[in-house]
Coordinates of C-alpha atoms in Angstrom, one line a residue:
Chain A
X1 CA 224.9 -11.0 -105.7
X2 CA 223.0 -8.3 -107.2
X3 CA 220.2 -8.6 -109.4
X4 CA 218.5 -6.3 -111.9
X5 CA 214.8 -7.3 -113.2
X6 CA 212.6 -5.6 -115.6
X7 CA 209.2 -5.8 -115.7
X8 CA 207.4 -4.6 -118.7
X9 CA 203.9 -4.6 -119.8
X10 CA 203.1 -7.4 -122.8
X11 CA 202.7 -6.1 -126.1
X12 CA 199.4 -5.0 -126.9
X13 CA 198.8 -4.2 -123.6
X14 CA 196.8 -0.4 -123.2
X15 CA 199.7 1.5 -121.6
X16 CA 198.2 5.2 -120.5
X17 CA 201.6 6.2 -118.8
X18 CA 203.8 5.8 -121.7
X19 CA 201.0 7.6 -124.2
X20 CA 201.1 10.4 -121.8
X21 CA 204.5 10.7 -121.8
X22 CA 204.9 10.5 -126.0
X23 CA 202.4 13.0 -126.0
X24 CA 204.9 15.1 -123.8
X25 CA 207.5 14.2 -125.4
X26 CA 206.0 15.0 -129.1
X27 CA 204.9 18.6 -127.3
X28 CA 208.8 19.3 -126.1
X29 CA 209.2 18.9 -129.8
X30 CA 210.7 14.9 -129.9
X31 CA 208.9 14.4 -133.1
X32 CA 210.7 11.3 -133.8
X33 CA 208.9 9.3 -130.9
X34 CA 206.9 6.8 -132.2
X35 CA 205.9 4.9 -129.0
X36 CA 206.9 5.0 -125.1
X37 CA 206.4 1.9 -122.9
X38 CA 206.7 2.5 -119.4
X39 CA 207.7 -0.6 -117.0
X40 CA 209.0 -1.4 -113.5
X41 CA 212.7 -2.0 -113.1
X42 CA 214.0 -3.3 -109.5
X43 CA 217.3 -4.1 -107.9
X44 CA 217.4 -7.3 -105.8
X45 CA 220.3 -7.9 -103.5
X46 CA 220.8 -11.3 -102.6
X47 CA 222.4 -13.7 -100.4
X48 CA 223.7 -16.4 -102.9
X49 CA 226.5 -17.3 -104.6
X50 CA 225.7 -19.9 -106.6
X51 CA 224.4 -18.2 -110.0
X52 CA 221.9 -21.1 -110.9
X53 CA 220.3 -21.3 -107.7
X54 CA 220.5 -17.4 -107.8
X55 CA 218.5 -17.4 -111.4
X56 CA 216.0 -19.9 -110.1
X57 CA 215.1 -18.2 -107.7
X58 CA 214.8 -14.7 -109.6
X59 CA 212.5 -16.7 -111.7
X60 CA 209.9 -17.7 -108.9
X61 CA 210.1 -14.1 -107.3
X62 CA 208.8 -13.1 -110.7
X63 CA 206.2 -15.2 -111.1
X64 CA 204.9 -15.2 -107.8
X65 CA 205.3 -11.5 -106.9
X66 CA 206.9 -8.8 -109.1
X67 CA 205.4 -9.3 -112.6
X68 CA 201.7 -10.2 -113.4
X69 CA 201.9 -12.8 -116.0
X70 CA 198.5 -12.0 -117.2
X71 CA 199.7 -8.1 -118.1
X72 CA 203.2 -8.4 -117.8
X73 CA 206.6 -10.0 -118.9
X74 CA 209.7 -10.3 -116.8
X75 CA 213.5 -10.6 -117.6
X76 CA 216.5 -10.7 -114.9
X77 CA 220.3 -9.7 -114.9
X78 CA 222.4 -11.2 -112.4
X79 CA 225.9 -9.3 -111.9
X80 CA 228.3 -11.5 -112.3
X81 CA 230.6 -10.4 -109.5
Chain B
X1 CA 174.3 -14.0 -90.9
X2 CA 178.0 -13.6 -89.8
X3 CA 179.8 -11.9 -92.3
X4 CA 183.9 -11.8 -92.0
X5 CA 185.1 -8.2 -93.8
X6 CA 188.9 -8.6 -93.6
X7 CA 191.2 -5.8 -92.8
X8 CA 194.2 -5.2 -94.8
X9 CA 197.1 -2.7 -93.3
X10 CA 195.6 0.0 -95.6
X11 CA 192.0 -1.2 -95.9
X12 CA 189.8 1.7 -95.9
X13 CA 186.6 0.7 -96.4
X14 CA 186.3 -2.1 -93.7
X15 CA 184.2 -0.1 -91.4
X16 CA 182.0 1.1 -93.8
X17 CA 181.3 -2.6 -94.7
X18 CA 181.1 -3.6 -91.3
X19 CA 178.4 -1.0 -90.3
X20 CA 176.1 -1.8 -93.5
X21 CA 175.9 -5.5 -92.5
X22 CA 175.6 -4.8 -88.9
X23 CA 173.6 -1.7 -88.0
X24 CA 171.6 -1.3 -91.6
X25 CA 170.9 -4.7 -92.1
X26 CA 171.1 -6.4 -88.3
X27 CA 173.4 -9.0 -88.7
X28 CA 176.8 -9.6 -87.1
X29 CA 179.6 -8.4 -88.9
X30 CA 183.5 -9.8 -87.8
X31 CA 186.1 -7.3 -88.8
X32 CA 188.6 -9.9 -89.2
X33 CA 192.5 -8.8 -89.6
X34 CA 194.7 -9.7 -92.1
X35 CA 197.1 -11.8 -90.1
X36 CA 194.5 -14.5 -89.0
X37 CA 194.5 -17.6 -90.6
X38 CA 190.8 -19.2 -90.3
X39 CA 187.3 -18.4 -91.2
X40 CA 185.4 -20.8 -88.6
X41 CA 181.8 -19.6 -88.1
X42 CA 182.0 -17.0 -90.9
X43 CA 179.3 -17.6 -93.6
X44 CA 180.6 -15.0 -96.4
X45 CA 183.6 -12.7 -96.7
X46 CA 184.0 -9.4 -97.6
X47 CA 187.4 -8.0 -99.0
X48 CA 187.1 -4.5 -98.7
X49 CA 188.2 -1.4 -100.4
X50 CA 191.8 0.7 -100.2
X51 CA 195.0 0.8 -100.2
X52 CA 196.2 -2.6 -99.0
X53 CA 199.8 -2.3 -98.5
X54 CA 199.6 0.7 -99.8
X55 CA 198.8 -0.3 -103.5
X56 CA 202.7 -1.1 -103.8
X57 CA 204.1 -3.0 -106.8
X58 CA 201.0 -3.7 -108.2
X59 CA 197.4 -3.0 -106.3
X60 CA 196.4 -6.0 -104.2
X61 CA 199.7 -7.8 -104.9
X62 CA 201.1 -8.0 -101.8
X63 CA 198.1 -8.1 -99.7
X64 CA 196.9 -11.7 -101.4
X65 CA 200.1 -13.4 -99.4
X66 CA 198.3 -12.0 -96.7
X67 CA 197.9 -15.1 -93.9
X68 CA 194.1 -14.9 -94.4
X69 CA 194.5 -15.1 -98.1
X70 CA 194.9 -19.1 -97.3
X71 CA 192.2 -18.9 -95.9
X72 CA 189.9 -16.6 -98.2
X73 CA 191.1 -19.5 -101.2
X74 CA 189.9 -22.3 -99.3
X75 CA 186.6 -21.0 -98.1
X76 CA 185.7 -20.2 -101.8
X77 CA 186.9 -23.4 -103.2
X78 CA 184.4 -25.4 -101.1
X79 CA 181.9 -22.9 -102.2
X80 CA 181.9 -19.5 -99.6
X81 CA 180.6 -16.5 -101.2
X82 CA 183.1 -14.3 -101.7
X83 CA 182.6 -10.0 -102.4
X84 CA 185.6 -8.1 -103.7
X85 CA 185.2 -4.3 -103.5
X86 CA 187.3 -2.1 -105.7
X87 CA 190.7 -3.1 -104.0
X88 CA 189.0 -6.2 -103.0
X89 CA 188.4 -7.1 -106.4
X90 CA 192.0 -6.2 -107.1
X91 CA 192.6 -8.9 -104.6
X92 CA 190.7 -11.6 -105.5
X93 CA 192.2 -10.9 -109.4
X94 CA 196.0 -11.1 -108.1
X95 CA 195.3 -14.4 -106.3
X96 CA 193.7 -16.2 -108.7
X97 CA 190.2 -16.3 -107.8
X98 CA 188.8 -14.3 -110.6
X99 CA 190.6 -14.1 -113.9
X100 CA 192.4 -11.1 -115.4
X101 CA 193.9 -7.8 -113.9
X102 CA 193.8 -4.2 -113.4
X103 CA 195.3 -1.9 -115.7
X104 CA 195.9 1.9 -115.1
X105 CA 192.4 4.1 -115.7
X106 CA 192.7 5.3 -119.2
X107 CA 193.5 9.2 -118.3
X108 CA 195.4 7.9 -115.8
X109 CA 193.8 9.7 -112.9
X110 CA 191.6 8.8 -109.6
X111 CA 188.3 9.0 -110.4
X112 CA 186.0 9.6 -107.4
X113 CA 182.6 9.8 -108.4
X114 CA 179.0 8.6 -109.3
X115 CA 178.8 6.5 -112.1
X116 CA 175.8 4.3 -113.8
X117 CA 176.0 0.4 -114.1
X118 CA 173.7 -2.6 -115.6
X119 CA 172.7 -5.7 -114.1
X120 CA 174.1 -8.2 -116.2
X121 CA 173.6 -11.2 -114.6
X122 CA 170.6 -11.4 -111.7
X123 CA 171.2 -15.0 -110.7
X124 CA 173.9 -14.5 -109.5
X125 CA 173.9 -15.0 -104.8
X126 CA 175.3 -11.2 -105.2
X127 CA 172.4 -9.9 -107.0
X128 CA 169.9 -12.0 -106.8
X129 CA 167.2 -9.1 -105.7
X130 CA 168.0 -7.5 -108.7
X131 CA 166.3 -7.4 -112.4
X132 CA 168.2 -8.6 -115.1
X133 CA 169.3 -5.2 -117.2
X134 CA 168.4 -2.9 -114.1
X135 CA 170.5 0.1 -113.8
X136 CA 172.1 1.0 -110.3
X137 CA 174.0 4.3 -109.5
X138 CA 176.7 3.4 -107.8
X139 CA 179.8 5.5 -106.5
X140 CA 183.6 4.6 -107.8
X141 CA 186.7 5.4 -106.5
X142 CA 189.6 4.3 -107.8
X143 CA 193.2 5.2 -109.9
X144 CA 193.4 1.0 -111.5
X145 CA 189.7 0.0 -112.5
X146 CA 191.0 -0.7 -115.6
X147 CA 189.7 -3.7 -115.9
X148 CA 191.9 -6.9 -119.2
X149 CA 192.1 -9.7 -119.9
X150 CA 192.8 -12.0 -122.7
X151 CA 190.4 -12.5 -125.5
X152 CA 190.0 -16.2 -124.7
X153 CA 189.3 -15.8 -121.0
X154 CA 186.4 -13.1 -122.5
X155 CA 184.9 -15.1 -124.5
X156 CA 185.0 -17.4 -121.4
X157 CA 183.5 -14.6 -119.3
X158 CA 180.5 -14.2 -121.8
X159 CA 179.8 -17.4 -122.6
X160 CA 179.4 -18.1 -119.0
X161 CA 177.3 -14.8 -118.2
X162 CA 180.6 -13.9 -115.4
X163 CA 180.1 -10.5 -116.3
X164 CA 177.5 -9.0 -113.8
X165 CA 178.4 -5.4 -113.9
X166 CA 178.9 -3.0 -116.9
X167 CA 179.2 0.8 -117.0
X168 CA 176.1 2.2 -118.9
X169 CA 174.2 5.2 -119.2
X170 CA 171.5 6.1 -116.9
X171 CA 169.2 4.6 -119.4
X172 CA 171.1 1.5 -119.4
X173 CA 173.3 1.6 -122.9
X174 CA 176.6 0.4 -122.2
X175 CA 178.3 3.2 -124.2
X176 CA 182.0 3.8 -124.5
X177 CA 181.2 7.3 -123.1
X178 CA 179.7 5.5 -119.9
X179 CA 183.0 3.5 -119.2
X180 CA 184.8 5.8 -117.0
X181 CA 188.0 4.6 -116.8
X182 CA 188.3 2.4 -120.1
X183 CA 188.0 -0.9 -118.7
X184 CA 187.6 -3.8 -121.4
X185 CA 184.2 -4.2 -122.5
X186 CA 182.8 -1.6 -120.1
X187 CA 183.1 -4.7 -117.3
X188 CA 182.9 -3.3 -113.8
X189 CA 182.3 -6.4 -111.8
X190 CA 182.5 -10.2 -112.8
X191 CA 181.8 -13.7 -111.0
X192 CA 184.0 -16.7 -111.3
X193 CA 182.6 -19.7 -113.0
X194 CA 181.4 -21.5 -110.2
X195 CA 179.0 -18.2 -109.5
X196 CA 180.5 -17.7 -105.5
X197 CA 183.1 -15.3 -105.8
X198 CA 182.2 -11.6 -107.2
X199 CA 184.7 -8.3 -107.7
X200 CA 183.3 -5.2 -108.4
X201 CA 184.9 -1.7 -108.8
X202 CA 182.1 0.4 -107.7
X203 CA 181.1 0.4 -103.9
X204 CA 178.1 -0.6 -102.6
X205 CA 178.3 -0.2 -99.6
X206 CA 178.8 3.4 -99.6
X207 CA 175.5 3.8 -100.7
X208 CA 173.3 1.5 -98.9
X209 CA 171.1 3.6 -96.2
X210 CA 168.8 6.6 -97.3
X211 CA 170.3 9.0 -95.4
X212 CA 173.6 8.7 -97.7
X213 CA 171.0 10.2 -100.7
X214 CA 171.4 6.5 -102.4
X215 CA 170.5 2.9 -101.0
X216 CA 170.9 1.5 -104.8
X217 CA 174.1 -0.4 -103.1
X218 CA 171.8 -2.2 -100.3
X219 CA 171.1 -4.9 -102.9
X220 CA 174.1 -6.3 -103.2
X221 CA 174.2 -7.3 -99.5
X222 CA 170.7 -8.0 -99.3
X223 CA 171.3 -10.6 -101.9
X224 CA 174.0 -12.2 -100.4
X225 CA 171.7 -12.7 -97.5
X226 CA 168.9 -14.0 -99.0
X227 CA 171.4 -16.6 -100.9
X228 CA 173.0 -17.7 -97.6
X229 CA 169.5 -17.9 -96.0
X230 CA 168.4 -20.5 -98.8
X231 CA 171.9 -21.9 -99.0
X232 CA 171.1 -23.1 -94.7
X233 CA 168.1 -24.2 -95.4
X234 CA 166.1 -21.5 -94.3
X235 CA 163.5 -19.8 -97.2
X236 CA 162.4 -17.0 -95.0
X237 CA 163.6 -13.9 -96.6
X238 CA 165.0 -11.0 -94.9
X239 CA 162.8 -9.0 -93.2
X240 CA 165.0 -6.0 -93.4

């Protein structure tokens, strides 16, 4: 089963990636850009095939490894096939 | 003293620990590696500065499932002094043991170089030889010193005088110019509320003998001995 997990940073949060790349993006000439957020997004292969236990365990990668729940929020995909 | 400085697979600044506390200051110093799991006969840890793990995901996530990590959580919960540097601190905020995290420097680049900070707190065991708004020079080098947290958990960290360090001018005003890398509140090092476990961004111990130009650093370590000798029972203070 495959799984697909964004991390993004919480709102509010200072993000200096994504104002560099709006400024960019506003330079190229993108003038309709009003904000860029830039976040993590990772593919998780995994041997399961039961989708709940699959989903539960997404969840406790998340909050134990690949998102910072003090900066960040997390949200999973699992393919269904 | 015996101080434990524990090496991470992409530690860099073990040594430099290791030779302050050992040939500048004349105690032993245990370079301790990362895949150990006790602490016995250490009487303070170091977590040094890096790349642990090459800074991958998120710096100092990975290395705070470290084995020692276990180890480094209960020493401080019964009260072991605990000093982050840079990625150290980035450690000891990933596991728990200092509230918050690190956020990308402002412009977004490394920043490698001298910068000013204030002594916010001198009773803390990690500054104790220090006066309460004296200004140390002190070199950073770092890419996420960015320090945030929470409005709450500031309030928290004032209230309870946590913050220790701030970026200032050389004459001591914390100035938005003087925060290099835009770090909430200009913070560049805070304690935990019990007062044993410290992170700071700067690093002390490059610049702790004279012949480095700069021994403003020494203090810190100094400190931390002159706590431990009082904490054993012994008053006599260092003769180094």
């Amino acid at each position: 089963m495959k799984a697909r997990v964004r991390v993004t940073l919480k709102p509010g949060i200072l993000d200096p990636q994504g104002r560099a790349i709006q400024q960019a993006l506003a330079t190229l000439g993108f003038t309709s850009v009003e904000g860029v957020r830039v976040g993590k997004y990772l593919e998780v292969e995994l041997n399961e095939t039961d989708k709940a236990v699959a989903e539960s365990t997404l969840k406790a990668m998340c909050e134990k490894l690949l998102a910072n729940p003090v900066i960040e929020n997390y949200q999973c995909d699992l393919d269904s096939h | 003293m015996n101080f434990g400085v524990v090496v991470f697979p992409g530690s860099n600044c073990d040594r430099d620990c290791a030779y302050v506390l050992s040939e500048v200051l004349g105690h032993q110093a245990h370079l301790i590696w990362h895949q150990e799991t006790t602490l016995d006969g250490i009487d303070a840890v170091i977590l040094p500065g890096g790349f642990s793990y090459g800074d991958y995901l998120r710096t100092g996530a990975i290395a705070r499932f470290s084995p020692i990590m276990g180890a480094v959580q209960q020493f401080a919960t019964k009260g072991g002094m605990v000093l982050g540097i840079c990625n150290g601190f980035q450690i000891l905020l990933e596991v728990g043991l200092l509230p918050g995290a690190m956020l990308r420097n402002r412009e977004l680049t490394f920043i490698c170089k001298e910068v000013y900070v204030k002594v916010e707190n001198a009773s803390t065991p990690f500054t104790g030889r220090c006066e309460s708004g004296q200004v140390l020079k002190l070199p950073i080098a770092h890419a996420e010193g960015n320090y945030y947290t929470d409005p709450v958990t500031l309030s928290a960290l004032k209230a309870n005088a946590q913050i220790v360090f701030r970026y200032c001018s050389l004459e001591g005003k914390v100035l938005t110019d003087s925060n290099p890398n835009g770090s909430l509140d200009n913070i560049a090092g805070i304690r935990n509320a019990a007062g044993n476990v410290m992170g700071l961004m700067p690093h002390p111990e490059r610049c702790a003998e004279n012949a480095l130009g700069n021994e403003d650093g020494k203090v810190l370590f100094l400190s931390m001995v002159d706590a431990l000798k009082k904490a054993s029972g012994n008053s006599t203070l260092a003769s180094v």
